[in-house]
Coordinates of C-alpha atoms in Angstrom, one line a residue:
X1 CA 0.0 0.0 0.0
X2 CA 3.1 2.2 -0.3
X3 CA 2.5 5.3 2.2
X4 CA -0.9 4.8 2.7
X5 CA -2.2 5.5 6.6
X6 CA -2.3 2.5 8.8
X7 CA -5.3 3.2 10.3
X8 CA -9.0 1.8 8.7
X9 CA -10.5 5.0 9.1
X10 CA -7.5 6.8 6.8
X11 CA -6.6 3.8 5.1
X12 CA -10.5 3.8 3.3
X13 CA -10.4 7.3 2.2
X14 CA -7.0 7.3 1.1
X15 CA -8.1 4.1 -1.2
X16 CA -11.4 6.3 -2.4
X17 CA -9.0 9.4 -3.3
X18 CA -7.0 7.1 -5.5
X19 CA -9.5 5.4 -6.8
X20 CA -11.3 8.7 -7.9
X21 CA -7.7 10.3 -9.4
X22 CA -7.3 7.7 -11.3
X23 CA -9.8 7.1 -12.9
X24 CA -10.6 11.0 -13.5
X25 CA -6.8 10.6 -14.8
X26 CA -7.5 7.3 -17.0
X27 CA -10.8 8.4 -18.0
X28 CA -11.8 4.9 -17.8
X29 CA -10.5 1.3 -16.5
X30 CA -10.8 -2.7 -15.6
X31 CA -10.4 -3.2 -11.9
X32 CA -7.3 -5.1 -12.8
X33 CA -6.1 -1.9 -14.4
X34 CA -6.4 -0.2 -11.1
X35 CA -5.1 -2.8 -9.2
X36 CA -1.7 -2.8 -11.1
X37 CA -1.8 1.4 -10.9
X38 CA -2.4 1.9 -7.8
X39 CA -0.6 -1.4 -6.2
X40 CA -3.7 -2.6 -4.2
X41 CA -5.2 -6.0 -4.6
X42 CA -7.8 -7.1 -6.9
X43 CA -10.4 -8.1 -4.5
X44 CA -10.1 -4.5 -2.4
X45 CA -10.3 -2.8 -5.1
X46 CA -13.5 -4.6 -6.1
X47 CA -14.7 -3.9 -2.7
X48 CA -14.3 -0.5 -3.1
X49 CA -16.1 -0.1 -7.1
X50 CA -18.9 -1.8 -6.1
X51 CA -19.9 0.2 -3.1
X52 CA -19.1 4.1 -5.3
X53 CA -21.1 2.3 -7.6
X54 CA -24.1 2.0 -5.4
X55 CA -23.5 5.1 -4.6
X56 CA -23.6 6.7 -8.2
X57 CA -19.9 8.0 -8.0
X58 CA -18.5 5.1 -10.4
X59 CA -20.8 4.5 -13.6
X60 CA -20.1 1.0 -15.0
X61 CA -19.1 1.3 -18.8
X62 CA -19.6 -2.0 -20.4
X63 CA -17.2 -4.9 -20.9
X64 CA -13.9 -4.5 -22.9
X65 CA -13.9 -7.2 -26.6
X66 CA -12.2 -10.4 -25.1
X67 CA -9.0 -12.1 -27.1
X68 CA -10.5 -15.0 -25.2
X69 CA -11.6 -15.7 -21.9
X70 CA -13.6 -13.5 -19.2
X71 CA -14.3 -10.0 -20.8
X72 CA -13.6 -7.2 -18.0
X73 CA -16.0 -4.6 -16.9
X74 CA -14.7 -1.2 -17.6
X75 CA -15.4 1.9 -15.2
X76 CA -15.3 5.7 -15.3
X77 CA -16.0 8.2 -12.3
X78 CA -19.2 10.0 -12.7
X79 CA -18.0 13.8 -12.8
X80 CA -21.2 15.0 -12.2
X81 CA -20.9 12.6 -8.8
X82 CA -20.7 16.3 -7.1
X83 CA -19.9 19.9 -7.7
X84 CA -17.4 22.6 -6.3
X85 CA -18.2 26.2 -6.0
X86 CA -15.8 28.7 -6.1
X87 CA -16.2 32.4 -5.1
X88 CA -14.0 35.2 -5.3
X89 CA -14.0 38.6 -3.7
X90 CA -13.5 41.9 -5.7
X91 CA -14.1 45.4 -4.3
X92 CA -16.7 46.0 -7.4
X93 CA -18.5 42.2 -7.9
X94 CA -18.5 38.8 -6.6
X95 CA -17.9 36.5 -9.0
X96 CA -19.1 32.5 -8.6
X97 CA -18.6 29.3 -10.2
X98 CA -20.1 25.9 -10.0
X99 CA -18.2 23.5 -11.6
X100 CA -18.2 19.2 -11.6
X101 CA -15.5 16.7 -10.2
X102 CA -13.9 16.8 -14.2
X103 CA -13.3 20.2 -13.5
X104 CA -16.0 21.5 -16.4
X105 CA -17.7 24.8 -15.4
X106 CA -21.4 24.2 -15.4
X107 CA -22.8 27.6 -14.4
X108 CA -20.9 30.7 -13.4
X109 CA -21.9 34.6 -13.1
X110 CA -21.2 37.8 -11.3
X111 CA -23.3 39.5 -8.4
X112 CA -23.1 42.6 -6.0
X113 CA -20.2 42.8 -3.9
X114 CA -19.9 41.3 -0.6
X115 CA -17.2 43.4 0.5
X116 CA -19.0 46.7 0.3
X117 CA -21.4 45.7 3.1
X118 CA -22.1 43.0 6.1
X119 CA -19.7 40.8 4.3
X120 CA -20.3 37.5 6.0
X121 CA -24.1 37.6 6.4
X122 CA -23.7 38.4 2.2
X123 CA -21.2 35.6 1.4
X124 CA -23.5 33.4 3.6
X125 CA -26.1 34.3 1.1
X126 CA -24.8 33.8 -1.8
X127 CA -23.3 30.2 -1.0
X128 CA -26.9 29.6 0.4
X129 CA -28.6 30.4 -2.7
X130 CA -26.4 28.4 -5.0
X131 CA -26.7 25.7 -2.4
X132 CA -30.5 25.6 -2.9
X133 CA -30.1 25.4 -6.8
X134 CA -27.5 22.7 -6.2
X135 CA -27.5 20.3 -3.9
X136 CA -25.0 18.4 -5.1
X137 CA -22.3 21.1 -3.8
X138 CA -19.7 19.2 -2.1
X139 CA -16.6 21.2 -1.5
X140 CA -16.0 25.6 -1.3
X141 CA -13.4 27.4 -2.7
X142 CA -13.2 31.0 -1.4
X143 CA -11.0 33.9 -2.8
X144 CA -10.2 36.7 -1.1
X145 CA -8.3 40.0 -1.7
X146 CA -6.1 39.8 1.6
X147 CA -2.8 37.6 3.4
X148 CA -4.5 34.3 4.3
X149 CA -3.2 32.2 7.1
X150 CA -4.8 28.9 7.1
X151 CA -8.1 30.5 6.6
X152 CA -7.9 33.2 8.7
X153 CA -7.7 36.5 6.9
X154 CA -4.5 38.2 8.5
X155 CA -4.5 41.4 6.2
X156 CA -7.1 43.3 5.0
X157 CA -7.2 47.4 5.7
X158 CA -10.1 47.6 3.4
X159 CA -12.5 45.7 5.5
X160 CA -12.6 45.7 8.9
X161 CA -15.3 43.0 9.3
X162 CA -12.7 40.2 8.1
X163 CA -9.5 41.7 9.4
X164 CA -8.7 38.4 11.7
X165 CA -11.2 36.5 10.9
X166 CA -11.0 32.5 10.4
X167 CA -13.1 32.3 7.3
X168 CA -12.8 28.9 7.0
X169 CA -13.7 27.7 10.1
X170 CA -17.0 29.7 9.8
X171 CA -18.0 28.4 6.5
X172 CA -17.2 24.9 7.2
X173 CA -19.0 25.0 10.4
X174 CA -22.4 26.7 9.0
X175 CA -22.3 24.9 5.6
X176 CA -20.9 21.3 6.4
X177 CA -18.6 20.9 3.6
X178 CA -15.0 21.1 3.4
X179 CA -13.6 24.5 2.2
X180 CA -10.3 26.2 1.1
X181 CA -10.0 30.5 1.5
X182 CA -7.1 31.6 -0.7
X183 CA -5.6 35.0 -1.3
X184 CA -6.4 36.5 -4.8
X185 CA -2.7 36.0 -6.5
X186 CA -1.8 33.1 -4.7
X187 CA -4.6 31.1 -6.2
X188 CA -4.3 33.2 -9.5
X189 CA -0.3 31.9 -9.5
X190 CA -1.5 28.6 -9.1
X191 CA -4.2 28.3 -11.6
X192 CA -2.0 29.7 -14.5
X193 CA 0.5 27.3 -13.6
X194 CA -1.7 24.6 -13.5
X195 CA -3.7 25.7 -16.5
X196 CA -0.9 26.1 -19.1
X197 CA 0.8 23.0 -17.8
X198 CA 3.6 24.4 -16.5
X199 CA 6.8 22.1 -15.1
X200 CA 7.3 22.6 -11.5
X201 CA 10.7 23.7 -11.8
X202 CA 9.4 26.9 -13.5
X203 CA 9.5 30.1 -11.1
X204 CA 6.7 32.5 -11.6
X205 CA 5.3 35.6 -10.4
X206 CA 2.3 37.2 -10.7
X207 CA 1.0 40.5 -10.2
X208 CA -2.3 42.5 -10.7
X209 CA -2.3 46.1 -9.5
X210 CA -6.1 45.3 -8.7
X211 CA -8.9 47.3 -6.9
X212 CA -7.0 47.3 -3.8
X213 CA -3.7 48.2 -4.5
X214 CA -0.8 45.8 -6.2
X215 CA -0.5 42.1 -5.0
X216 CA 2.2 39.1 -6.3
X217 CA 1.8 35.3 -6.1
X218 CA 5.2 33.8 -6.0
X219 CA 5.6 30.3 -7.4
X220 CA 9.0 28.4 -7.0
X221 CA 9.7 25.6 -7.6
X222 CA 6.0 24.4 -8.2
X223 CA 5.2 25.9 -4.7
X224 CA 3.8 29.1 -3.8
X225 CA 5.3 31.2 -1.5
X226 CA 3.5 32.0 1.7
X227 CA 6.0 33.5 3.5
X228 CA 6.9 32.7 7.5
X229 CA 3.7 35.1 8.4
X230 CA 2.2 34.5 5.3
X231 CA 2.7 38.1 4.0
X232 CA 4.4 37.5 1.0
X233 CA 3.1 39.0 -2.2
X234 CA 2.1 42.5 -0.4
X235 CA 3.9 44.2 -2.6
X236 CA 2.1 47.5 -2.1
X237 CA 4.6 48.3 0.5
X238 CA 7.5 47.9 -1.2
X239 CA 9.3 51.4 -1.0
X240 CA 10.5 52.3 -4.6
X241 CA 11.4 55.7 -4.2
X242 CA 12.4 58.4 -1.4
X243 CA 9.0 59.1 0.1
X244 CA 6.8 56.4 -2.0
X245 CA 6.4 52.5 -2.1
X246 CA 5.2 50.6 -5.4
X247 CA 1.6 51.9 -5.1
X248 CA 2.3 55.2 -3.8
X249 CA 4.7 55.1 -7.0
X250 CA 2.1 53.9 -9.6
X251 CA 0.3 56.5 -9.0
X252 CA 2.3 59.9 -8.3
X253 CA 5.6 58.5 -10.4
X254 CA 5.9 57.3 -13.8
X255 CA 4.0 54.3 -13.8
X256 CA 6.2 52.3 -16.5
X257 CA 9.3 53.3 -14.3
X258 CA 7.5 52.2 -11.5
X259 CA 6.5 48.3 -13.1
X260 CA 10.2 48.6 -14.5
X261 CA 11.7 48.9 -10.7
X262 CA 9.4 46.2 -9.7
X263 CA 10.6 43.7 -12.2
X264 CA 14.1 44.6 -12.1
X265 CA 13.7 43.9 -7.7
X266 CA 12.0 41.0 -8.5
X267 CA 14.4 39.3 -10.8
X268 CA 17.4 40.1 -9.0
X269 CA 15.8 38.4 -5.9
X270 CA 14.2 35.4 -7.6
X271 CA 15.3 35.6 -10.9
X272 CA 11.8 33.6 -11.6
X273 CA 11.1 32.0 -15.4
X274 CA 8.3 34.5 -16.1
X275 CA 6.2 37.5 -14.4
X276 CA 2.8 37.6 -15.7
X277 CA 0.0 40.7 -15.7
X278 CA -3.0 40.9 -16.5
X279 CA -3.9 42.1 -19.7
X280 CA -6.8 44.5 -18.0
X281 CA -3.6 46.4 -16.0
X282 CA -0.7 46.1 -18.7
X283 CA -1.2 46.3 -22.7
X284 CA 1.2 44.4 -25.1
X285 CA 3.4 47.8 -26.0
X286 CA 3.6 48.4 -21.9
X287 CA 5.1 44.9 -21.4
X288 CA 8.2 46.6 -23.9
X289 CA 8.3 49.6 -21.9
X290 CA 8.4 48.0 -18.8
X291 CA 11.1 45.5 -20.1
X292 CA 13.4 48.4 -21.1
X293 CA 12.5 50.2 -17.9
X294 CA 13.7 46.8 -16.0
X295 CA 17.2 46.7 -18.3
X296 CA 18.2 50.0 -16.8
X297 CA 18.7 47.6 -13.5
X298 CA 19.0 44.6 -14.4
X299 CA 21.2 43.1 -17.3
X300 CA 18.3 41.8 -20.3
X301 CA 19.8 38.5 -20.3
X302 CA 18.7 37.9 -16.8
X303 CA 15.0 39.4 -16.9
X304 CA 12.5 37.2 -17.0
X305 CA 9.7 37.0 -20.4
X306 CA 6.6 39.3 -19.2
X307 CA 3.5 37.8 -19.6
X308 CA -0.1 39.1 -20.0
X309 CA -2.8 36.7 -18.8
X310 CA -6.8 36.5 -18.2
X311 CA -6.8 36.8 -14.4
X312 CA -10.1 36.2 -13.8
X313 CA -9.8 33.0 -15.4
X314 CA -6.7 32.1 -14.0
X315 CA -8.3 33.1 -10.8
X316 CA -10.6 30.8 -11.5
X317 CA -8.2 27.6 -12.4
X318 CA -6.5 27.8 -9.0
X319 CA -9.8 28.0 -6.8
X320 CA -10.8 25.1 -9.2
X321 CA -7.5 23.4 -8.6
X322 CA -8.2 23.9 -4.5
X323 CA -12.0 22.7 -4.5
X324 CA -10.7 19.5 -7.0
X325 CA -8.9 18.6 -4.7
X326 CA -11.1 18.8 -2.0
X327 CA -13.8 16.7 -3.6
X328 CA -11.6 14.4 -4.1
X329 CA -10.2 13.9 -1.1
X330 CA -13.1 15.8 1.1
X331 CA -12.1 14.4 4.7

């Protein structure tokens, strides 16, 4: 069984979370093809198909064409088996998405922000609502515009109501369902990477200059960057010039000169593979400017290639990524 717990409790759910990789992997298999992959024995593995079967999380496929003897019954996972929900938090709009255990979006859209009133009773609402339509929501994926430290927002000057507030905690507890709470660029950071296939050698860094002031996620290494108080990425408050830090600096200074600083600090600390924008915040011609402005500092050989993205969307990818994970492995 390799590293798998030793006790039943852990041992059964770390079976089921294989079980339901693979075959979301595979897209399909024999039980003896499971057995070989994941190095546990036919009959457990039997065991285990025929009780997600009952319970409408493994669809039987039909039987493979024999070369002679037994045919074998082929499975798949049923994606729509449950659905994740992922919300993130912008000063101006929340935006939402329901999507299935494949990872397909099945319904997304955009309503009033949470953040400009009571912003938990709001949030409640929402999730409740989208609850009601679909039941079959299983795991929560949360965004949030502030440092996150296991759930609980650290850092947030904006709004008072979830400065040190354990987020997580609270949902879990009133909705029963496992949940993640991310900051924005650290789950932006990771959904790029994961969406573009990315190695996990491959440094990144991400910034958006955003509704509330500049943020970075920092990827190295396949990881992202938290930081020993988990206030890496406020970038905001790096000082740039005499009297003015990066966002003071974007908007008294020359804003190019400004990005160009930024990048040319950045790669001389991480030298990362990539920084990536958002296409909103920095056009195609800007992402020259900025690289000139950064080879004032920095020798061009070294700078990293500048990158404009979809945020939103890759937003989206990494609080996918997050509730994925936690359907499939939801205890």
């Amino acid at each position: 069984m390799g590293d798998l717990m030793t006790t039943p409790k852990s041992m059964k759910q770390a079976i089921s979370t294989s079980i339901r990789s693979t075959l979301l992997e595979l897209g399909s298999a024999t039980k003896a093809e499971l057995s070989e992959a994941l190095d546990i024995s036919f009959p457990t593995i039997s065991k285990f198909l025929g009780q997600m079967g009952k319970e409408g999380e493994v669809l039987e496929l039909g039987q493979d064409d024999s070369s002679g003897g037994r045919r074998a019954k082929r499975y798949a996972y049923n994606p729509e088996y449950s659905l994740g929900l992922a919300v993130f938090l912008e000063k101006s709009a929340t935006h939402y998405a329901l999507f299935n255990c494949a990872g397909k979006v099945k319904e997304q859209g955009t309503e009033a922000s949470v953040l400009t009133g009571n912003s938990i009773e709001l949030l409640e609402a929402l999730i409740t609502g989208c609850l009601e339509k679909h039941p079959k929501i299983s795991s929560l994926s949360i965004g949030v515009p502030g440092a996150i430290n296991n759930g609980r927002v650290i850092y947030i000057p904006d709004y008072g109501q979830l400065q040190d507030f354990d987020l997580k905690t609270h949902l879990e507890k009133r909705f029963s369902m496992p949940t993640a709470v991310e900051n924005d660029m650290n789950a932006a950071v990771l959904g790029y990477h994961r969406h573009q296939g990315m190695s996990a050698e491959q440094s990144l860094v991400y910034i958006y200059l955003g509704q509330n002031g500049p943020g970075a996620g920092i990827m190295v290494n396949g990881d992202v960057v938290r930081g020993s108080t988990f206030f890496s990425g406020e970038i905001s408050l790096i000082p740039q010039y005499d009297q003015a830090n990066f966002w003071q600096a974007l908007e008294q200074k020359n804003r190019n000169d400004a990005l160009g600083r930024m990048v040319a600090s950045i790669s001389a600390i991480l030298n990362p593979h990539q920084i990536i924008f958002s296409y909103e915040d920095i056009s195609q011609s800007e992402l020259k400017e900025i690289t000139e402005a950064s080879s004032q500092f920095i020798p061009s050989e070294h700078l990293p290639e500048l990158i404009s993205s979809d945020w939103k969307q890759d937003y989206l990818h990494g609080l996918k990524s997050l509730g994925l994970r936690l359907m499939l492995n939801p205890n």
